[in-house]
CSV table of C-alpha atoms in Angstrom, one decimal:
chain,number,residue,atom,x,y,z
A,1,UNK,CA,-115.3,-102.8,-46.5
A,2,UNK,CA,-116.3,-105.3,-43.7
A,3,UNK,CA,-113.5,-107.5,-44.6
A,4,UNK,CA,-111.0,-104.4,-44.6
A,5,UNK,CA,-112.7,-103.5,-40.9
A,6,UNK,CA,-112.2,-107.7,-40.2
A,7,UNK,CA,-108.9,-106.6,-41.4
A,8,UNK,CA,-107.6,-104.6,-39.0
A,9,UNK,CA,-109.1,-106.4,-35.9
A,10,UNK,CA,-107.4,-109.2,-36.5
A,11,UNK,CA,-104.1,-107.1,-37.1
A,12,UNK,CA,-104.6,-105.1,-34.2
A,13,UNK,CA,-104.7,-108.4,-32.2
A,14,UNK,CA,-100.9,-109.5,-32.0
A,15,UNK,CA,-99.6,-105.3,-31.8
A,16,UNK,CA,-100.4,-103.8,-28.5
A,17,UNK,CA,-99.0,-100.7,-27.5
A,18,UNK,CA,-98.8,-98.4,-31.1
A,19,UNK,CA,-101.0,-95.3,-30.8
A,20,UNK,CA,-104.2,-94.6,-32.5
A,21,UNK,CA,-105.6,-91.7,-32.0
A,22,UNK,CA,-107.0,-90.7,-35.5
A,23,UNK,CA,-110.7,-90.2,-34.7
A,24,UNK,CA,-112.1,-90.0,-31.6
A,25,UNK,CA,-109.8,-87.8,-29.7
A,26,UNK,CA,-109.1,-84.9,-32.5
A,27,UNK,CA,-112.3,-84.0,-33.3
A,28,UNK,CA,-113.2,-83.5,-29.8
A,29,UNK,CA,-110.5,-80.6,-29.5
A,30,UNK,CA,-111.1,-77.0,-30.5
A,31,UNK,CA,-110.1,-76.3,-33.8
A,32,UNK,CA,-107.5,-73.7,-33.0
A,33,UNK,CA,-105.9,-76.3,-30.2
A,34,UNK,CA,-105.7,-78.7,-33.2
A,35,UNK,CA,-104.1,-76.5,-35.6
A,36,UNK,CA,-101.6,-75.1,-32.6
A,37,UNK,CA,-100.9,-78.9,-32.1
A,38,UNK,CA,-100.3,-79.0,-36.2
A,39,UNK,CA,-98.4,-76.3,-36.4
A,40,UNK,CA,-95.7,-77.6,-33.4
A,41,UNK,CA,-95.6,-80.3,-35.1
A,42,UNK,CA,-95.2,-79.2,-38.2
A,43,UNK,CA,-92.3,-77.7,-37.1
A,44,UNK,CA,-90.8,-80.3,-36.1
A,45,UNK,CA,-91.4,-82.2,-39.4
A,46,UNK,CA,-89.6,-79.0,-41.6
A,47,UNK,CA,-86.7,-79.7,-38.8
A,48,UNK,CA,-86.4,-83.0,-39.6
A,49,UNK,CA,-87.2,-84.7,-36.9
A,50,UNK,CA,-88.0,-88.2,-37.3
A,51,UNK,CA,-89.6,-88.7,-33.9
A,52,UNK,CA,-92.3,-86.6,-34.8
A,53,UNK,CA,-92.4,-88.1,-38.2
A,54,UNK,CA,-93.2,-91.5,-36.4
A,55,UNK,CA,-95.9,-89.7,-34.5
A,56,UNK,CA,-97.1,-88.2,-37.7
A,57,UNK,CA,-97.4,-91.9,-39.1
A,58,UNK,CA,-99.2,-93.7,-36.1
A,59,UNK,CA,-101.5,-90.8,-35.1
A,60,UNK,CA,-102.7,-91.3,-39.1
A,61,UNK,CA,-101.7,-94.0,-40.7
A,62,UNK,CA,-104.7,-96.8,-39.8
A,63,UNK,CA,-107.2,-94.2,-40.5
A,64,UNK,CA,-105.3,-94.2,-43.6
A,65,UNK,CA,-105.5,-98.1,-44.0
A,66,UNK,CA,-109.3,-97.8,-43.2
A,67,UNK,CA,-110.5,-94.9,-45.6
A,68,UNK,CA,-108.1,-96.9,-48.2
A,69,UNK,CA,-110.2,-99.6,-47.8
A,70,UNK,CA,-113.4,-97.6,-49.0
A,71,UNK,CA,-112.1,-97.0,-52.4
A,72,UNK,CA,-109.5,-100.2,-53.1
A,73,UNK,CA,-109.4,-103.7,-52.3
A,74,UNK,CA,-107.7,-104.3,-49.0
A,75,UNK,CA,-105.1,-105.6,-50.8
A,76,UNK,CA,-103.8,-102.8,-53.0
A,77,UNK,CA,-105.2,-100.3,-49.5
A,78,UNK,CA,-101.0,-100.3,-48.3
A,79,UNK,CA,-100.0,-99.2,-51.7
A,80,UNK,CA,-102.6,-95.9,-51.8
A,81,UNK,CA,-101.2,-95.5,-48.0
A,82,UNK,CA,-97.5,-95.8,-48.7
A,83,UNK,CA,-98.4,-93.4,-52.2
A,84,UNK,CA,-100.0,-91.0,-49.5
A,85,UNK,CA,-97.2,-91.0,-47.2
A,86,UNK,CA,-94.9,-89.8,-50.6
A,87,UNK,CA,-96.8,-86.9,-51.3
A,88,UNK,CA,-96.9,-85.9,-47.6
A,89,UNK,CA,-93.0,-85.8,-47.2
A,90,UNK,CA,-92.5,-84.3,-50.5
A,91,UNK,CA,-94.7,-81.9,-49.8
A,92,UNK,CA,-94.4,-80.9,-45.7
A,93,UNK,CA,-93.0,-77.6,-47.0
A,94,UNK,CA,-96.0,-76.8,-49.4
A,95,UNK,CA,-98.4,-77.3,-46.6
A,96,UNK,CA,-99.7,-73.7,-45.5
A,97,UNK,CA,-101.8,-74.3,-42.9
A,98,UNK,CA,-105.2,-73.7,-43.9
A,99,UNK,CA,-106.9,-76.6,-43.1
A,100,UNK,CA,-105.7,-79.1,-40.2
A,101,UNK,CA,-103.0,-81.8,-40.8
A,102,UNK,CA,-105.5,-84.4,-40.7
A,103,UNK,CA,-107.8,-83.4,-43.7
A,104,UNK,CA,-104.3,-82.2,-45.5
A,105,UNK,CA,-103.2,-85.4,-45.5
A,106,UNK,CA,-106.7,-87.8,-45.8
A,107,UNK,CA,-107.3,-85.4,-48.6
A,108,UNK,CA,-104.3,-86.8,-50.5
A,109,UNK,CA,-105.5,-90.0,-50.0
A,110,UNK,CA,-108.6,-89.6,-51.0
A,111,UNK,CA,-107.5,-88.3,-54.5
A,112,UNK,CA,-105.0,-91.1,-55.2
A,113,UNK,CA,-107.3,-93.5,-53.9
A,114,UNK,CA,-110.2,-92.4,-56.0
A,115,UNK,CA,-107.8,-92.2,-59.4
A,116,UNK,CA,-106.3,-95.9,-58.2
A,117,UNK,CA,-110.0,-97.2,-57.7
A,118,UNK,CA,-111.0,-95.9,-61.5
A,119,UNK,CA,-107.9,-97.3,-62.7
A,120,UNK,CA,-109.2,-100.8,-61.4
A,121,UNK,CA,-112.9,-100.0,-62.8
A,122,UNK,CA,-114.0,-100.2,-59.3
A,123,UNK,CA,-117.2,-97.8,-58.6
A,124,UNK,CA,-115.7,-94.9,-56.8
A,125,UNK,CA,-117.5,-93.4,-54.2
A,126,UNK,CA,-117.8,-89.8,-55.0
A,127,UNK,CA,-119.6,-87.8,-52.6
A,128,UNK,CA,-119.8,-84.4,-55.1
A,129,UNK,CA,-121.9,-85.7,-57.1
A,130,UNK,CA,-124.3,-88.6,-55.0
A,131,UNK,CA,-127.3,-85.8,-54.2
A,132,UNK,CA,-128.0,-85.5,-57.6
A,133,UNK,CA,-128.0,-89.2,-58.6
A,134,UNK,CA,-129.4,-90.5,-55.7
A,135,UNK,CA,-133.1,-90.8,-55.6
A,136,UNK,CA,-134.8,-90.4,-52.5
A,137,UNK,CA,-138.7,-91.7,-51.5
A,138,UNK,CA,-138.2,-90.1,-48.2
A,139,UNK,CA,-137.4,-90.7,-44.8
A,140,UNK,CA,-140.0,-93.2,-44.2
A,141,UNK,CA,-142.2,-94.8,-46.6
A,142,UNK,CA,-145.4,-92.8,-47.7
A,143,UNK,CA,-147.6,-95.5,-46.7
A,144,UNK,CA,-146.6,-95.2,-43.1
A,145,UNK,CA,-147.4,-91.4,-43.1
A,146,UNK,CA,-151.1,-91.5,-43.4
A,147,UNK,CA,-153.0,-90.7,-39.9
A,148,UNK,CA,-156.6,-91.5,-40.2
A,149,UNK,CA,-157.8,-88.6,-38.9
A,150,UNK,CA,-154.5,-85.8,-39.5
A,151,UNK,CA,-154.3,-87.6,-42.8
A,152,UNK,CA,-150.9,-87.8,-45.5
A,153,UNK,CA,-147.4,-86.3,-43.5
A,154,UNK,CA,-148.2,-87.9,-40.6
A,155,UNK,CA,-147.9,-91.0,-38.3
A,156,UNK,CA,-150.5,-93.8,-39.2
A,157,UNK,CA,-148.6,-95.5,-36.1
A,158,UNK,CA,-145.7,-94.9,-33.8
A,159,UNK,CA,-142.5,-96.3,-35.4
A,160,UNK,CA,-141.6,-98.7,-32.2
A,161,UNK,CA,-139.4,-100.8,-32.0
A,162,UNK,CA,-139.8,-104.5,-30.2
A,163,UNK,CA,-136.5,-104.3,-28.6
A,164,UNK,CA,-134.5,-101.2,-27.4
A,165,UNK,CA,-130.6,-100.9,-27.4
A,166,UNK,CA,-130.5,-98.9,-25.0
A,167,UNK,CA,-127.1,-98.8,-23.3
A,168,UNK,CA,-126.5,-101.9,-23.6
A,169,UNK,CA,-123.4,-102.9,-25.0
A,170,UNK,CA,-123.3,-103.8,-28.9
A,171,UNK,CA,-123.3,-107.7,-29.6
A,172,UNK,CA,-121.6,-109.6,-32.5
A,173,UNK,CA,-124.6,-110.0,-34.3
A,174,UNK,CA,-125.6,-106.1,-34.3
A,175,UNK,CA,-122.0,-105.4,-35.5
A,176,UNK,CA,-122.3,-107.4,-37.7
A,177,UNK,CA,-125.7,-106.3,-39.0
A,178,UNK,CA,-124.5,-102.7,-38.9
A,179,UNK,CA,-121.1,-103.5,-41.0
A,180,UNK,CA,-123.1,-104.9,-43.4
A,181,UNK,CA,-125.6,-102.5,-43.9
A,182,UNK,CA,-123.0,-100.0,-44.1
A,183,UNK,CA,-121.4,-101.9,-47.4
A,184,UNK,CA,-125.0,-102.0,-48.9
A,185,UNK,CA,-125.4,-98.1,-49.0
A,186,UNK,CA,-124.6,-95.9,-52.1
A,187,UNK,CA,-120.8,-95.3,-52.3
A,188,UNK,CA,-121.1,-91.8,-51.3
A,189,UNK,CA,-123.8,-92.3,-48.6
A,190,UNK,CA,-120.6,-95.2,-47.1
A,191,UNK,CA,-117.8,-92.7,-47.7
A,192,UNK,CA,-119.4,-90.1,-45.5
A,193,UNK,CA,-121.3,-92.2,-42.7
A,194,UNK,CA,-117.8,-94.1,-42.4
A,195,UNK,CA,-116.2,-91.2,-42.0
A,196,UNK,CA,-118.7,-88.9,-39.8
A,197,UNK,CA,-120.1,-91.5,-37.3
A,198,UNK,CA,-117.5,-94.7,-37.4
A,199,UNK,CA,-114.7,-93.0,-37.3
A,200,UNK,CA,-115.9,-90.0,-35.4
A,201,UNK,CA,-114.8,-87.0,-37.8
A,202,UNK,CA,-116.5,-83.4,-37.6
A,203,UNK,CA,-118.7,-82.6,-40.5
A,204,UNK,CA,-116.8,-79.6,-41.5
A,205,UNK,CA,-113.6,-82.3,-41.8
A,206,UNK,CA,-115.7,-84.1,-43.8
A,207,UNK,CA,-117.0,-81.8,-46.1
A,208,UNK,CA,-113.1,-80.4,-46.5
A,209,UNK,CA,-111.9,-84.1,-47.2
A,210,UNK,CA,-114.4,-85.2,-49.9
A,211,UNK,CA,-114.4,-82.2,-51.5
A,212,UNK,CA,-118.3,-81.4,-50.8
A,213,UNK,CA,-120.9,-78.5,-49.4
A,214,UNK,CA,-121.5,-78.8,-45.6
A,215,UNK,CA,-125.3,-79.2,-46.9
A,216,UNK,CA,-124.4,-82.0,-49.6
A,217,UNK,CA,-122.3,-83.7,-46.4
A,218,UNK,CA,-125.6,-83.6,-44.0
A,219,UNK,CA,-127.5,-84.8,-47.0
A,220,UNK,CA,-125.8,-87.9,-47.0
A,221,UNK,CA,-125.1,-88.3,-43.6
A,222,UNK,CA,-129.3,-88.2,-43.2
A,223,UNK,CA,-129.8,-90.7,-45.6
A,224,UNK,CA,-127.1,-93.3,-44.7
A,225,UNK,CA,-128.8,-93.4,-40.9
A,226,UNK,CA,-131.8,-93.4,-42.0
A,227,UNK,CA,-130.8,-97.1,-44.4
A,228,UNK,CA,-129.3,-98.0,-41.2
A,229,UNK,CA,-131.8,-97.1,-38.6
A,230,UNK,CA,-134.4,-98.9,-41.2
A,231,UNK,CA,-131.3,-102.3,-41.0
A,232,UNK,CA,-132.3,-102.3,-37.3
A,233,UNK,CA,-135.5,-102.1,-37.3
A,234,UNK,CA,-135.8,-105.0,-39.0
A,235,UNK,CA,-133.7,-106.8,-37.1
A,236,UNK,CA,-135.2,-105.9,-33.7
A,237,UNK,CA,-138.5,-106.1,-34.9
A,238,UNK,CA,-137.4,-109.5,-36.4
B,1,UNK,CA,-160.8,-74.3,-35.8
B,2,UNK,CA,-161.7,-77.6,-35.3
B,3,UNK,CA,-159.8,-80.1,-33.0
B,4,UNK,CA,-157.3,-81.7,-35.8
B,5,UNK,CA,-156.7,-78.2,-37.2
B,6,UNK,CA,-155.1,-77.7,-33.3
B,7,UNK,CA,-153.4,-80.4,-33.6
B,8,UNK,CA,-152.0,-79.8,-37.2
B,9,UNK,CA,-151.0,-76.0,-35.5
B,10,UNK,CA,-149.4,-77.7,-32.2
B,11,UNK,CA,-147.4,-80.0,-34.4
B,12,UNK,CA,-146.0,-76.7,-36.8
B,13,UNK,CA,-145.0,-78.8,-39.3
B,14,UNK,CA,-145.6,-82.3,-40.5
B,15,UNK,CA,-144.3,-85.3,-39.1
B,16,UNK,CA,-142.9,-86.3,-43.0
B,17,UNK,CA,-141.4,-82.4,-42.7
B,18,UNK,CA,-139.7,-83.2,-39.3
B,19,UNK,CA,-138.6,-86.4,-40.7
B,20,UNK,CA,-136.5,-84.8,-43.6
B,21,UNK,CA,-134.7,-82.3,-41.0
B,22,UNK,CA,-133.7,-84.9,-38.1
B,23,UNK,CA,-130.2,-84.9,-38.9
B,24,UNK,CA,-129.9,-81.1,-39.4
B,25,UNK,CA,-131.8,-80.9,-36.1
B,26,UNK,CA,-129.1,-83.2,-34.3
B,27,UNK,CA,-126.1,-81.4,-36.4
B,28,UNK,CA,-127.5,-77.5,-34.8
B,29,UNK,CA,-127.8,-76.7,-38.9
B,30,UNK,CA,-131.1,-75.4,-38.5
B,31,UNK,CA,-132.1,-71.2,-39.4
B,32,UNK,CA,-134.1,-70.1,-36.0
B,33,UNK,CA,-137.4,-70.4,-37.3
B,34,UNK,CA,-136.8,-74.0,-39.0
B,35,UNK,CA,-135.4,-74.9,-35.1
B,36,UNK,CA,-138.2,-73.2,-33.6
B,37,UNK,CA,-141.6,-75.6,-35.4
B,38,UNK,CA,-138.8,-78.1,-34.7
B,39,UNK,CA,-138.7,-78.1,-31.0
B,40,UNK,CA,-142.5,-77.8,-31.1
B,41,UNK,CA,-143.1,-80.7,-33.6
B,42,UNK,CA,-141.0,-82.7,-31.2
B,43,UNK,CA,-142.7,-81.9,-28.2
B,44,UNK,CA,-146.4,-82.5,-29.3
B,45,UNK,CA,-145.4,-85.7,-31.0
B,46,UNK,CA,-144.3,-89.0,-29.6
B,47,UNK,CA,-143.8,-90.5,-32.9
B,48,UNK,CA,-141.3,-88.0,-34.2
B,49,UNK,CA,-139.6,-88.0,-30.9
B,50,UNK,CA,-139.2,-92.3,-30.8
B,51,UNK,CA,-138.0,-91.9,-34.3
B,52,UNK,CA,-135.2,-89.5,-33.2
B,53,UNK,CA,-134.0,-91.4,-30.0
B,54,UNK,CA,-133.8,-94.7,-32.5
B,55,UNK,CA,-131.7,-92.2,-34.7
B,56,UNK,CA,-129.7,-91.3,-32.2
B,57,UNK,CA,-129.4,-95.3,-30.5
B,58,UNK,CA,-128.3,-96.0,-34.7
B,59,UNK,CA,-125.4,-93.3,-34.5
B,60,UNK,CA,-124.3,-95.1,-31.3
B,61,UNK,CA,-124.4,-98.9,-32.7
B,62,UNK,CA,-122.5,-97.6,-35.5
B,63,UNK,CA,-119.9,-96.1,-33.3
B,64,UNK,CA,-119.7,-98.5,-31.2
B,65,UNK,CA,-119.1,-101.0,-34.2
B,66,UNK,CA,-116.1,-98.5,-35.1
B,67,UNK,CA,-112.8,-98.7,-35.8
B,68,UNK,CA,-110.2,-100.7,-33.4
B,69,UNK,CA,-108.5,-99.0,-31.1
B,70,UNK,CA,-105.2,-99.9,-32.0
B,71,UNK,CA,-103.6,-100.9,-35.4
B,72,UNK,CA,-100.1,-102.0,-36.5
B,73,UNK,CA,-98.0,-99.8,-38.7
B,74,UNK,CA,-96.0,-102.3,-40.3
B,75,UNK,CA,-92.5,-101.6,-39.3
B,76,UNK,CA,-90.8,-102.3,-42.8
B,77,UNK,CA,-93.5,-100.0,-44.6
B,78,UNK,CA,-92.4,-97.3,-41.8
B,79,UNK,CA,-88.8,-97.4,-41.7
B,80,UNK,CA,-88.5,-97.2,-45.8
B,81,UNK,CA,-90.8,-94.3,-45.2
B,82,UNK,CA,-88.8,-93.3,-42.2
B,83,UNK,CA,-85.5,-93.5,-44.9
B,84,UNK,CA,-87.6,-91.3,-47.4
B,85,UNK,CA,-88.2,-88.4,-45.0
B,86,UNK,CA,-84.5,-88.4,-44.2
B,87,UNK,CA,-83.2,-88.0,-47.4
B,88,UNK,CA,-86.0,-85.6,-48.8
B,89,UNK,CA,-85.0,-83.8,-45.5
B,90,UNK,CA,-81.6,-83.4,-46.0
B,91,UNK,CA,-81.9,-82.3,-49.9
């Protein structure tokens, strides 16, 4: 996935100007704004307007690429795209409404992705059915839960850390570090943190998307930080 | 009640308890009562709380490592795409 995220940096650097505005502004809004925003729009599609089908396909289409990228190699990530794109213009008068645009049409992807990625033997993230599989120790290990005087369940010693991020802006090498320990989580644990705290989706979205219960979504969500937070810690305790 | 059993009833629950329900504390998915020990586990205990604020500084490196801002659509992907709406349109 790194080199998919390497990807589209280096893309994005000769094509100013195109919009993207998958994540980070949508999930901000109200749902009812979004789905009055949908449902203009949707309009618009069903009238055949191709200006709004061009807004349709840069609002979506690198979040597309990216969640692509979780399940194929980046180089077979435009076909599952383009494939996506088929099944959303065949089917713009099928669409009823009941969920937002956005998971309407990641959910697509997600299901030809998924069947493409089995086709290619590649291990398919599959959020369903990752709680039951994955085995858990805990948040922390035991040994660091043993007080000497409150005794097992609690701190032996504060967890700190040498160096604090703060504010401060992240660096290459941090990037890099959290990229990397992104790719080393379970499939599912990847597919949701990507999702939820990368590219800035609501949970509920999530949940929708991948097919999952809200409490299977937080599940993984808690366990992928955790990895994570435990990836930092090492490095600046390092 | 001896001085570590108030501290065991200040905390409410255990730190490895609080642990297990950080994210659902930072995701409001807490029942009342579960929210409740929550708030006072934090309060009485530093460790839990410097655990949470790293939690929270990890959900900010990991956004802040996120996705570009911009991306290219390649143009020949979109205009046969462009020429597939049009005619699915028009049927």
């Amino acid at each position: 996935m790194t080199e998919c995220i390497q990807t589209a940096r280096t893309l994005q650097a000769g094509s100013p100007g195109l919009g993207w505005c998958v994540s980070r502004t949508v999930p901000n809004m109200d749902c009812d704004a979004v789905k009055a925003t949908d449902s203009e729009l949707l309009e618009q599609l069903r009238q055949a307007d191709e200006t709004a089908f061009r807004e349709l396909v840069d609002r979506f289409d690198p979040g597309l690429r990216r969640m692509a990228c979780l399940y194929v190699d980046p180089s077979v990530a435009d076909d599952v795209v383009q494939d996506t794109w088929i099944v959303v213009i065949r089917g713009i008068d099928r669409f009823e409404g009941r969920s937002t645009l956005r998971t309407w049409v990641f959910g697509i992807l997600v299901n030809i992705a998924r069947r493409r990625a089995q086709r290619e033997g590649r291990t398919v993230p599959f959020a369903a059915l990752a709680s039951v599989d994955d085995a858990w120790a805990g948040t922390v290990e035991l040994a660091r839960l043993r007080h000497p005087e409150l005794g097992e369940g609690y701190w032996a010693a504060p967890p700190t850390w040498a160096r604090d991020p703060a504010d401060a802006a992240i660096t290459a090498e941090e990037r890099a570090l959290v990229l990397g320990a992104i790719e080393r989580l379970t499939p599912a644990q990847r597919e949701v943190i990507t999702l939820r705290d990368l590219e800035g989706w609501s949970g509920p979205e999530v949940s929708e998307v991948l097919g999952i219960s809200n409490v299977n979504q937080r599940t993984l969500l808690h366990r992928a930080r955790v990895a994570l937070r435990q990836a930092l810690e090492g490095y600046f305790n390092g | 009640m001896d001085d570590l059993d108030a501290t065991r009833q200040a905390l409410a629950i255990s730190c490895a308890d609080a642990l297990e329900l950080m994210t659902d504390h930072l995701e409001g998915a807490l029942s009342g009562a579960d929210a409740s020990r929550m708030r006072a586990h934090l309060e009485s205990c530093q460790a839990c709380s410097l655990f949470l604020d790293q939690l929270r500084a990890t959900i900010k490196l990991v956004h802040d490592a996120g996705p570009p801002q911009e991306f290219a659509v390649n143009p020949r992907r979109l205009e046969s795409l462009i020429e597939l709406f049009r005619s699915e349109r028009d049927n």
